[in-house]
Short mmCIF file of C-alpha atoms in Angstrom, two decimals:
data_model
loop_
_atom_site.label_atom_id
_atom_site.label_comp_id
_atom_site.label_asym_id
_atom_site.label_seq_id
_atom_site.Cartn_x
_atom_site.Cartn_y
_atom_site.Cartn_z
CA MET A 116 1.08 0.62 -1.53
CA THR A 117 0.14 3.12 -4.02
CA ALA A 118 0.32 2.52 -7.90
CA ARG A 119 4.15 2.11 -8.79
CA THR A 120 5.39 4.79 -11.06
CA PRO A 121 3.92 4.83 -14.10
CA HIS A 122 5.43 5.20 -17.50
CA GLN A 123 6.01 8.74 -18.15
CA PRO A 124 4.69 10.35 -21.91
CA SER A 125 7.11 12.82 -23.63
CA ALA A 126 4.05 15.29 -23.96
CA LEU A 127 0.33 15.69 -21.66
CA THR A 128 -2.36 15.37 -23.96
CA ARG A 129 -5.73 13.36 -23.46
CA ARG A 130 -4.05 10.11 -24.65
CA ALA A 131 -1.61 10.44 -21.71
CA ALA A 132 -4.38 11.24 -19.20
CA LEU A 133 -3.47 8.97 -16.31
CA THR A 134 0.28 9.07 -16.36
CA GLY A 135 1.29 12.48 -14.77
CA LEU A 136 1.63 13.01 -11.26
CA ALA A 137 0.31 16.49 -10.01
CA ALA A 138 2.03 18.36 -7.14
CA GLY A 139 0.25 19.12 -4.01
CA ALA A 140 -1.50 22.08 -2.92
CA GLY A 141 0.28 24.81 -1.34
CA ALA A 142 0.58 24.73 2.40
CA LEU A 143 -1.28 26.29 4.90
CA ALA A 144 0.65 27.80 7.71
CA VAL A 145 -0.94 27.21 11.09
CA GLY A 146 -0.24 26.79 14.94
CA ALA A 147 2.91 25.58 16.38
CA GLY A 148 4.34 21.87 15.74
CA THR A 149 7.96 20.43 14.97
CA ALA A 150 9.43 19.31 11.85
CA ARG A 151 12.66 17.42 11.28
CA THR A 152 14.39 15.31 8.80
CA ALA A 153 15.69 12.23 9.74
CA VAL A 154 18.93 12.85 8.24
CA ALA A 155 19.97 16.12 7.53
CA ALA A 156 20.84 16.54 3.68
CA PRO A 157 20.81 18.99 0.66
CA LYS A 158 17.18 19.28 -1.03
CA PRO A 159 17.61 17.38 -3.66
CA SER A 160 17.72 18.63 -7.55
CA ALA A 161 15.03 18.25 -9.65
CA ALA A 162 17.15 17.03 -12.08
CA ALA A 163 18.88 14.25 -9.69
CA ASP A 164 18.38 10.63 -10.42
CA PRO A 165 16.35 9.14 -7.65
CA ALA A 166 17.53 5.72 -8.04
CA PRO A 167 21.11 6.02 -9.25
CA GLY A 168 23.92 3.63 -10.16
CA ALA A 169 22.97 0.27 -8.32
CA MET A 170 19.50 1.37 -7.52
CA LYS A 171 18.82 1.25 -10.91
CA LEU A 172 17.84 -2.76 -11.44
CA PHE A 173 15.61 -1.52 -14.78
CA ASP A 174 15.45 1.54 -17.19
CA ASP A 175 11.74 1.91 -16.56
CA PRO A 176 11.05 3.74 -13.79
CA GLY A 177 7.68 1.61 -12.63
CA LEU A 178 9.81 -1.63 -12.94
CA ASN A 179 12.84 -0.24 -11.20
CA PHE A 180 10.24 0.85 -8.11
CA ALA A 181 8.88 -2.64 -8.08
CA GLY A 182 11.98 -4.09 -7.88
CA LEU A 183 13.61 -2.09 -4.90
CA LEU A 184 10.53 -2.86 -2.88
CA ALA A 185 10.93 -6.31 -3.36
CA LEU A 186 14.60 -5.72 -2.84
CA GLY A 187 14.32 -3.76 0.31
CA ALA A 188 11.86 -6.23 1.96
CA ALA A 189 15.15 -8.47 2.17
CA GLY A 190 15.73 -6.59 5.34
CA MET A 191 12.57 -7.95 7.26
CA ARG A 192 13.12 -11.41 5.80
CA ALA A 193 10.32 -10.82 3.29
CA SER A 194 12.56 -11.57 0.36
CA GLU A 195 16.13 -12.93 -0.44
CA VAL A 196 18.64 -10.68 -2.00
CA GLY A 197 19.79 -13.25 -4.48
CA GLU A 198 16.33 -14.43 -5.47
CA VAL A 199 15.30 -10.73 -6.38
CA LEU A 200 18.50 -9.81 -8.10
CA THR A 201 18.35 -13.59 -10.21
CA ALA A 202 14.72 -12.33 -10.90
CA VAL A 203 15.61 -8.89 -12.50
CA ASN A 204 18.82 -10.70 -14.14
CA ALA A 205 16.08 -12.90 -15.76
CA ILE A 206 13.87 -10.14 -16.62
CA ASN A 207 16.47 -7.97 -18.37
CA THR A 208 17.88 -10.98 -20.31
CA ALA A 209 14.31 -11.72 -21.78
CA GLY A 210 13.46 -7.79 -22.25
CA PRO A 211 11.99 -6.23 -19.33
CA SER A 212 8.09 -5.44 -19.61
CA GLU A 213 5.21 -5.92 -17.78
CA GLN A 214 4.86 -9.48 -18.85
CA THR A 215 8.13 -10.73 -17.96
CA PHE A 216 8.41 -8.98 -14.94
CA SER A 217 5.01 -10.65 -13.95
CA ASP A 218 5.72 -14.04 -14.91
CA THR A 219 9.08 -14.34 -13.48
CA PHE A 220 8.07 -13.28 -9.76
CA ARG A 221 4.97 -15.53 -10.42
CA ALA A 222 7.24 -18.43 -11.00
CA TRP A 223 9.69 -17.61 -8.07
CA GLY A 224 6.42 -17.36 -5.94
CA ASP A 225 5.43 -20.96 -7.05
CA ARG A 226 8.70 -22.40 -6.39
CA LEU A 227 8.77 -21.29 -2.86
CA ALA A 228 4.87 -22.12 -2.33
CA ALA A 229 5.75 -25.70 -2.92
CA PRO A 230 6.83 -27.64 0.17
CA PRO A 231 10.57 -27.63 0.73
CA ALA A 232 12.22 -30.77 -0.25
CA ALA A 233 12.67 -33.23 2.48
CA GLY A 234 15.87 -33.95 4.33
CA ARG A 235 18.49 -36.49 3.64
CA ASN A 236 16.73 -39.32 5.82
CA GLY A 237 13.48 -38.46 4.46
CA HIS A 238 12.31 -35.97 7.42
CA GLU A 239 9.71 -33.04 6.60
CA ALA A 240 11.79 -29.96 6.60
CA PRO A 241 11.35 -27.52 9.71
CA SER A 242 8.19 -25.52 9.83
CA GLN A 243 10.81 -22.78 10.19
CA THR A 244 12.07 -23.12 6.65
CA ARG A 245 8.65 -23.19 5.16
CA ARG A 246 7.27 -20.34 7.35
CA PHE A 247 9.70 -17.70 5.79
CA ARG A 248 9.56 -19.37 2.35
CA SER A 249 5.91 -18.98 2.40
CA LEU A 250 6.83 -14.91 3.06
CA ARG A 251 9.35 -14.18 0.40
CA ALA A 252 6.83 -16.63 -1.84
CA ALA A 253 3.97 -14.14 -0.68
CA GLN A 254 6.42 -11.19 -1.68
CA TYR A 255 7.03 -12.40 -5.10
CA TYR A 256 3.02 -13.22 -5.83
CA ALA A 257 2.44 -9.52 -4.79
CA GLN A 258 5.05 -8.49 -7.38
CA SER A 259 3.45 -10.68 -10.27
CA LEU A 260 -0.10 -9.48 -9.27
CA PHE A 261 0.28 -5.83 -9.76
CA TYR A 262 1.66 -6.41 -13.10
CA VAL A 263 -0.56 -9.22 -14.14
CA LEU A 264 -3.22 -6.97 -15.63
CA ALA A 265 -0.61 -5.88 -18.42
CA THR A 266 -0.05 -9.64 -19.30
CA ASP A 267 -1.69 -11.74 -22.08
CA ARG A 268 -3.70 -13.37 -19.13
CA PRO A 269 -5.43 -10.59 -17.34
CA GLY A 270 -7.86 -12.65 -16.03
CA ASP A 271 -5.45 -14.51 -13.73
CA GLU A 272 -5.25 -11.81 -11.50
CA ARG A 273 -7.59 -13.46 -8.86
CA ALA A 274 -5.73 -16.55 -9.18
CA VAL A 275 -2.39 -14.74 -8.55
CA TYR A 276 -3.76 -12.92 -5.55
CA GLN A 277 -5.23 -16.16 -4.03
CA ALA A 278 -1.62 -17.75 -4.32
CA GLY A 279 -0.29 -14.74 -2.81
CA ARG A 280 -2.99 -14.78 -0.07
CA ASP A 281 -2.50 -18.82 0.74
CA ALA A 282 1.20 -18.14 1.33
CA TRP A 283 0.69 -15.37 3.50
CA ASP A 284 -1.63 -17.44 5.57
CA THR A 285 0.88 -20.16 5.70
CA PHE A 286 3.36 -17.93 7.12
CA THR A 287 0.92 -16.57 9.69
CA ARG A 288 -0.17 -20.24 10.66
CA LEU A 289 3.72 -21.20 11.28
CA CYS A 290 4.90 -17.83 13.22
CA SER A 291 5.59 -18.61 17.24
CA PRO A 292 3.08 -18.20 18.34
CA ALA A 293 0.71 -18.30 15.30
CA ALA A 294 -1.27 -15.35 14.30
CA VAL A 295 -4.94 -14.87 15.31
CA ARG A 296 -7.08 -14.95 12.73
CA ALA A 297 -10.46 -13.45 12.90
CA GLN A 298 -13.57 -11.96 10.65
CA VAL A 299 -14.43 -8.69 11.58
CA PRO A 300 -18.23 -7.80 10.68
CA TYR A 301 -18.39 -4.79 8.35
CA GLY A 302 -21.47 -4.14 6.60
CA SER A 303 -22.69 -7.42 4.82
CA THR A 304 -19.45 -8.89 4.49
CA ARG A 305 -16.30 -9.17 7.10
CA LEU A 306 -13.05 -7.77 7.24
CA PRO A 307 -10.38 -10.55 7.21
CA VAL A 308 -7.78 -9.77 10.41
CA TRP A 309 -4.67 -11.26 11.40
CA PHE A 310 -3.56 -10.07 15.08
CA PHE A 311 0.26 -10.65 15.73
CA ARG A 312 1.20 -10.76 19.32
CA PRO A 313 4.82 -11.57 21.06
CA ASP A 314 5.72 -14.60 22.84
CA GLY A 315 5.09 -14.27 26.64
CA PRO A 316 2.12 -13.36 28.94
CA ALA A 317 -0.93 -12.55 27.71
CA GLU A 318 -1.10 -8.87 29.29
CA PRO A 319 -2.40 -5.88 27.92
CA ARG A 320 -0.13 -4.39 25.32
CA PRO A 321 0.02 -1.23 22.96
CA THR A 322 -1.20 -2.08 19.81
CA VAL A 323 -0.39 -1.06 16.12
CA ILE A 324 -3.31 -1.11 13.59
CA LEU A 325 -1.58 -1.70 10.11
CA THR A 326 -3.35 -0.03 7.05
CA ASN A 327 -2.27 -0.93 3.71
CA GLY A 328 -3.05 1.38 0.53
CA SER A 329 -4.21 1.20 -2.97
CA ASP A 330 -2.41 -1.89 -4.08
CA GLY A 331 -0.34 -3.33 -1.25
CA GLN A 332 -0.72 -6.48 -0.15
CA ASN A 333 -0.36 -8.02 3.41
CA VAL A 334 3.32 -8.96 3.15
CA ASP A 335 3.93 -4.94 3.06
CA MET A 336 2.52 -4.79 6.26
CA TRP A 337 5.15 -7.37 7.76
CA THR A 338 7.80 -5.26 6.07
CA TYR A 339 6.85 -2.09 6.98
CA GLY A 340 5.18 -3.07 10.68
CA VAL A 341 4.36 -6.07 11.76
CA ALA A 342 8.04 -7.43 12.54
CA ALA A 343 9.01 -3.93 14.12
CA ALA A 344 6.12 -3.85 16.52
CA LEU A 345 7.12 -7.86 17.70
CA ASP A 346 10.52 -6.81 18.44
CA ARG A 347 9.52 -3.74 20.74
CA GLY A 348 7.07 -6.46 22.52
CA TRP A 349 3.86 -4.86 21.21
CA ASN A 350 0.91 -6.20 19.17
CA ALA A 351 0.32 -5.65 15.66
CA VAL A 352 -2.67 -6.20 13.44
CA VAL A 353 -2.64 -6.70 9.69
CA TYR A 354 -6.73 -6.16 7.90
CA ASP A 355 -8.10 -6.22 4.56
CA GLY A 356 -10.59 -3.25 3.89
CA PRO A 357 -12.67 -2.58 0.67
CA GLY A 358 -10.81 -1.67 -2.19
CA GLN A 359 -7.95 -4.15 -0.58
CA GLY A 360 -6.93 -7.48 -0.82
CA GLN A 361 -9.91 -10.34 -0.22
CA LEU A 362 -12.46 -7.34 -0.48
CA LEU A 363 -11.27 -6.27 -3.73
CA PHE A 364 -9.83 -9.31 -5.69
CA VAL A 365 -12.38 -11.78 -4.27
CA GLU A 366 -15.26 -10.07 -3.07
CA GLU A 367 -14.93 -7.22 -5.83
CA ILE A 368 -15.59 -4.56 -3.07
CA PRO A 369 -14.45 -1.00 -4.35
CA PHE A 370 -13.04 1.33 -1.68
CA THR A 371 -15.18 3.55 0.65
CA THR A 372 -14.70 7.47 1.30
CA ARG A 373 -15.46 6.69 4.80
CA TRP A 374 -12.27 4.78 6.41
CA GLU A 375 -13.75 5.37 9.66
CA THR A 376 -16.21 2.78 9.51
CA VAL A 377 -13.71 0.50 8.35
CA VAL A 378 -11.47 1.15 11.58
CA GLY A 379 -13.93 1.35 13.97
CA PRO A 380 -15.20 -2.42 13.78
CA VAL A 381 -11.35 -3.15 14.20
CA ILE A 382 -10.91 -1.30 17.41
CA ASP A 383 -14.09 -2.94 18.49
CA TRP A 384 -12.54 -6.24 18.22
CA LEU A 385 -9.84 -5.34 19.73
CA ASP A 386 -11.29 -3.66 22.78
CA ARG A 387 -12.51 -7.25 23.56
CA ARG A 388 -9.25 -8.24 23.93
CA GLU A 389 -7.39 -8.87 27.26
CA ASP A 390 -4.18 -8.77 25.54
CA VAL A 391 -4.80 -5.34 24.17
CA ASP A 392 -4.75 -2.22 26.18
CA SER A 393 -7.48 0.19 24.41
CA SER A 394 -5.62 3.42 25.90
CA ARG A 395 -2.79 2.29 23.64
CA ILE A 396 -3.96 1.87 20.40
CA ALA A 397 -2.41 3.48 17.41
CA ILE A 398 -2.82 3.35 13.43
CA THR A 399 -0.37 3.53 10.68
CA GLY A 400 -1.39 4.02 7.08
CA LEU A 401 1.27 3.30 4.02
CA SER A 402 1.07 4.90 0.67
CA MET A 403 -2.63 5.90 -0.16
CA GLY A 404 -3.57 4.53 3.42
CA GLY A 405 -1.80 7.72 4.83
CA ASN A 406 -5.08 9.25 3.40
CA LEU A 407 -7.16 6.51 4.66
CA VAL A 408 -6.07 6.14 8.41
CA ALA A 409 -6.01 10.23 8.47
CA ARG A 410 -9.89 10.36 7.45
CA ALA A 411 -10.43 7.67 10.18
CA ALA A 412 -9.06 9.57 12.85
CA ALA A 413 -10.77 12.70 11.88
CA PHE A 414 -14.03 10.54 13.21
CA GLU A 415 -12.60 7.92 15.38
CA HIS A 416 -11.46 9.08 18.71
CA ARG A 417 -10.21 6.22 20.56
CA LEU A 418 -7.14 6.24 18.84
CA ALA A 419 -3.98 6.99 20.46
CA ALA A 420 -1.84 7.78 18.01
CA VAL A 421 -1.79 8.26 13.99
CA VAL A 422 1.33 7.61 10.90
CA CYS A 423 0.60 8.92 7.68
CA GLU A 424 3.07 7.27 5.21
CA PRO A 425 3.26 9.86 3.51
CA GLY A 426 0.62 12.39 4.37
CA CYS A 427 -1.80 12.23 1.73
CA VAL A 428 -5.07 14.90 1.83
CA SER A 429 -5.89 13.70 -2.09
CA PRO A 430 -5.34 10.87 -3.64
CA TRP A 431 -7.10 12.56 -6.53
CA LEU A 432 -4.28 15.27 -7.06
CA GLY A 433 -2.22 12.06 -8.11
CA PHE A 434 -3.94 11.83 -11.37
CA ASP A 435 -2.61 14.12 -14.33
CA GLN A 436 -4.55 17.18 -14.43
CA GLU A 437 -5.65 16.56 -18.33
CA LEU A 438 -7.24 13.46 -16.53
CA ARG A 439 -9.07 15.59 -13.77
CA GLU A 440 -10.23 18.31 -16.40
CA ILE A 441 -11.89 15.81 -18.42
CA ILE A 442 -14.22 14.76 -15.29
CA THR A 443 -17.09 16.81 -15.41
CA SER A 444 -20.51 17.48 -13.38
CA ASP A 445 -21.90 15.79 -16.66
CA LYS A 446 -21.39 12.31 -16.69
CA GLU A 447 -22.79 11.36 -19.72
CA GLU A 448 -20.68 13.91 -21.49
CA THR A 449 -17.46 12.87 -19.66
CA ASN A 450 -17.79 9.34 -20.63
CA ARG A 451 -18.28 9.99 -24.01
CA VAL A 452 -15.02 12.11 -24.15
CA TRP A 453 -13.22 9.34 -22.47
CA ASN A 454 -14.52 6.51 -24.87
CA GLU A 455 -14.37 8.52 -27.95
CA GLU A 456 -11.48 10.77 -27.66
CA VAL A 457 -9.11 9.06 -24.85
CA VAL A 458 -9.27 5.26 -24.74
CA PRO A 459 -8.83 5.03 -28.76
CA GLN A 460 -5.53 6.73 -28.62
CA LEU A 461 -4.02 5.03 -25.15
CA THR A 462 -0.72 3.14 -25.80
CA PRO A 463 -0.66 -0.69 -24.10
CA GLN A 464 1.17 0.55 -21.35
CA LEU A 465 -1.13 3.59 -20.91
CA ALA A 466 -3.83 1.33 -20.99
CA PHE A 467 -2.83 -1.07 -18.42
CA THR A 468 -2.01 2.31 -16.01
CA VAL A 469 -5.94 3.61 -16.35
CA LYS A 470 -6.98 -0.44 -15.29
CA LYS A 471 -4.81 -0.56 -12.43
CA ARG A 472 -5.59 3.13 -11.17
CA PHE A 473 -9.02 2.66 -11.24
CA GLU A 474 -9.97 -1.19 -10.57
CA ILE A 475 -9.81 -0.50 -6.92
CA PHE A 476 -12.51 2.20 -7.25
CA ASP A 477 -15.26 0.48 -9.05
CA ALA A 478 -16.40 -3.23 -9.75
CA GLN A 479 -17.22 -2.71 -13.18
CA ALA A 480 -13.94 -1.34 -13.92
CA LEU A 481 -12.38 -4.37 -12.38
CA ARG A 482 -14.12 -6.63 -14.17
CA GLN A 483 -13.50 -5.16 -17.33
CA ALA A 484 -9.54 -4.82 -16.51
CA ARG A 485 -9.68 -8.87 -16.33
CA GLN A 486 -11.40 -9.05 -19.37
CA GLY A 487 -8.47 -7.23 -21.44
CA THR A 488 -10.31 -4.19 -21.76
CA VAL A 489 -10.41 0.02 -20.56
CA LEU A 490 -13.61 0.80 -18.50
CA THR A 491 -15.90 2.71 -20.35
CA ASP A 492 -17.27 4.47 -17.03
CA VAL A 493 -14.76 6.67 -15.90
CA TRP A 494 -16.74 8.96 -14.25
CA THR A 495 -18.09 6.81 -11.81
CA PRO A 496 -14.79 5.58 -10.25
CA SER A 497 -13.50 9.40 -10.60
CA GLN A 498 -16.25 10.16 -8.08
CA VAL A 499 -14.79 7.65 -5.28
CA ALA A 500 -11.35 8.93 -6.18
CA MET A 501 -12.39 12.54 -5.58
CA GLY A 502 -14.59 11.97 -2.34
CA LEU A 503 -11.06 10.75 -0.38
CA ASP A 504 -10.30 14.16 -0.30
CA ILE A 505 -9.78 14.71 3.26
CA THR A 506 -8.58 18.36 3.16
CA LYS A 507 -11.49 19.91 5.33
CA VAL A 508 -11.41 17.14 7.85
CA VAL A 509 -7.48 17.30 8.85
CA ALA A 510 -8.27 19.51 11.42
CA LYS A 511 -10.64 17.34 13.29
CA ILE A 512 -7.72 14.60 14.15
CA LYS A 513 -7.21 14.93 18.05
CA ALA A 514 -4.52 12.58 18.09
CA PRO A 515 -0.97 13.36 18.12
CA THR A 516 0.17 12.57 14.46
CA LEU A 517 3.21 12.03 12.44
CA VAL A 518 3.59 12.63 8.59
CA LEU A 519 6.30 11.28 7.08
CA ASP A 520 7.82 12.28 3.39
CA TYR A 521 10.34 11.64 1.34
CA ASP A 522 12.60 12.98 -1.06
CA PHE A 523 11.65 12.63 -4.82
CA GLU A 524 8.05 11.55 -3.25
CA GLN A 525 6.72 10.32 -6.75
CA PHE A 526 3.02 10.51 -5.89
CA TYR A 527 1.90 13.03 -3.52
CA PRO A 528 4.21 15.59 -3.67
CA GLY A 529 3.91 18.42 -1.50
CA GLN A 530 0.98 16.83 0.61
CA PRO A 531 2.71 15.69 3.25
CA GLN A 532 3.59 19.17 4.42
CA GLN A 533 0.09 20.37 3.23
CA MET A 534 -1.66 17.68 5.98
CA TYR A 535 1.32 18.72 8.61
CA ASP A 536 0.19 22.39 8.10
CA LEU A 537 -3.65 21.70 8.40
CA LEU A 538 -3.01 19.50 11.67
CA ARG A 539 -4.51 21.20 15.11
CA THR A 540 -3.16 18.34 17.28
CA ARG A 541 0.39 17.67 18.30
CA ARG A 542 2.47 16.80 15.40
CA GLU A 543 5.64 15.97 13.37
CA TYR A 544 7.08 16.55 10.15
CA VAL A 545 9.66 13.61 9.21
CA LYS A 546 11.27 13.83 5.67
CA LEU A 547 13.43 10.30 4.96
CA THR A 548 16.08 11.28 2.80
CA GLU A 549 18.54 10.05 -0.09
CA ALA A 550 21.69 10.88 2.00
CA THR A 551 20.56 7.49 3.64
CA GLY A 552 19.14 5.64 0.78
CA ALA A 553 15.57 6.11 1.83
CA GLN A 554 14.09 8.27 -0.74
CA LEU A 555 11.33 7.43 -3.05
CA HIS A 556 7.39 6.65 -2.05
CA CYS A 557 7.38 4.84 1.21
CA SER A 558 11.29 4.43 1.45
CA PRO A 559 11.25 1.15 -0.58
CA MET A 560 15.13 0.40 0.04
CA ALA A 561 15.15 1.40 3.76
CA PRO A 562 12.08 -0.07 5.16
CA GLN A 563 14.31 -0.59 8.55
CA GLN A 564 15.02 2.99 8.70
CA HIS A 565 11.72 3.60 7.93
CA CYS A 566 10.39 1.54 10.89
CA ASP A 567 12.77 2.70 13.00
CA VAL A 568 11.41 6.49 12.86
CA VAL A 569 7.63 5.30 13.04
CA PHE A 570 7.99 3.13 15.59
CA ASP A 571 10.61 5.63 17.73
CA TRP A 572 7.95 8.17 17.26
CA LEU A 573 4.89 5.85 18.70
CA ALA A 574 6.97 4.67 21.70
CA ASP A 575 7.61 8.07 22.62
CA VAL A 576 3.66 8.78 22.43
CA LEU A 577 2.64 5.68 23.76
CA ARG A 578 4.62 5.85 26.58
CA ARG A 579 3.02 5.76 30.03
#
């Protein structure tokens, strides 16, 4: 998922260059289409609390958003309410910070990744027990991983990722049937792919390619799609692209601006499977993945349906205007201003935000972050972030497209509506609301509602 809610400064200055969230560009009205809200509700007031009462696990909005993600995953067995709330209590007792958050959830991952204790008769615990313990471990490692660059051991980032990956692999191996593991050729490397299929005959089925965002882990794809697809008798595909998972944390390959070159090989692989109905391959994109899959669908026309969760036409607009104004066409001058005027004034929290936001776009930035330092070349990764703007290609999408939006969308406000208005194909816009606890980016407290909306729409579009 995209980077969690950053710490908000009291004023926007160059020292706070990465903390604001710019509103999306104005909508461009075109053509006919449908638009609705999942649950009718008054538009939330700008002054309203997006996470009131029991939804406030931490005072800090970033830590709170991360905690809500972990808690909400319990509905899909990817966390346990008691475990998450116990972790929250421990963090608040120790003093909430990125350090205590990362350390606490890492310890929970370690605890659950260990083999379950043998039964009273010395028999090994059932594989089903280890299966879902491993899934929860993957969740807790993912929560720890997000903040590890802000701890006193930023160099542990790869190790924490690997621990979560090992837990995920254990889970997928113990699924029934086990997920099919594959390595799909992509440039000079290979994309890790996990193919989930329902139990039953190997007949051609609808298949959903699930695409992560800028900092999500594979466990998020279980919560936001795999379980729902299997429940409906469909196949589901999880994969790591450049800037994600193995390709980022191990191979140090950053995001590409041409996501169709990533999705194409995955579809090629699916086309060769007898249990895939090639005429009914859909794709979903969570968080910044909503940008990636729209870009892919504009050029890869074998997709039967597209879901953007939420619609995102320009991730660059998720960066504060102060930062965007620093980035000019002059690389040398941009980096001079950055290193001489901005970096020396960054607080530790803002420095973490800088490291986290840019590690996905540049290998050098990632290495410097792991060394505990702020990137020195801000111009180069900024070009990648800017290159993800898809405003001019959205109209090329031919497949039916669902655009999601959320009350209190904090990363890409206004952009889902903009994407919907730019579409020239069959389209639908749905806003998930605070009326049913589905507010905030990607509905962290309501993944079941989220999946109901997405998969009911897909069922209608893919119906023969």
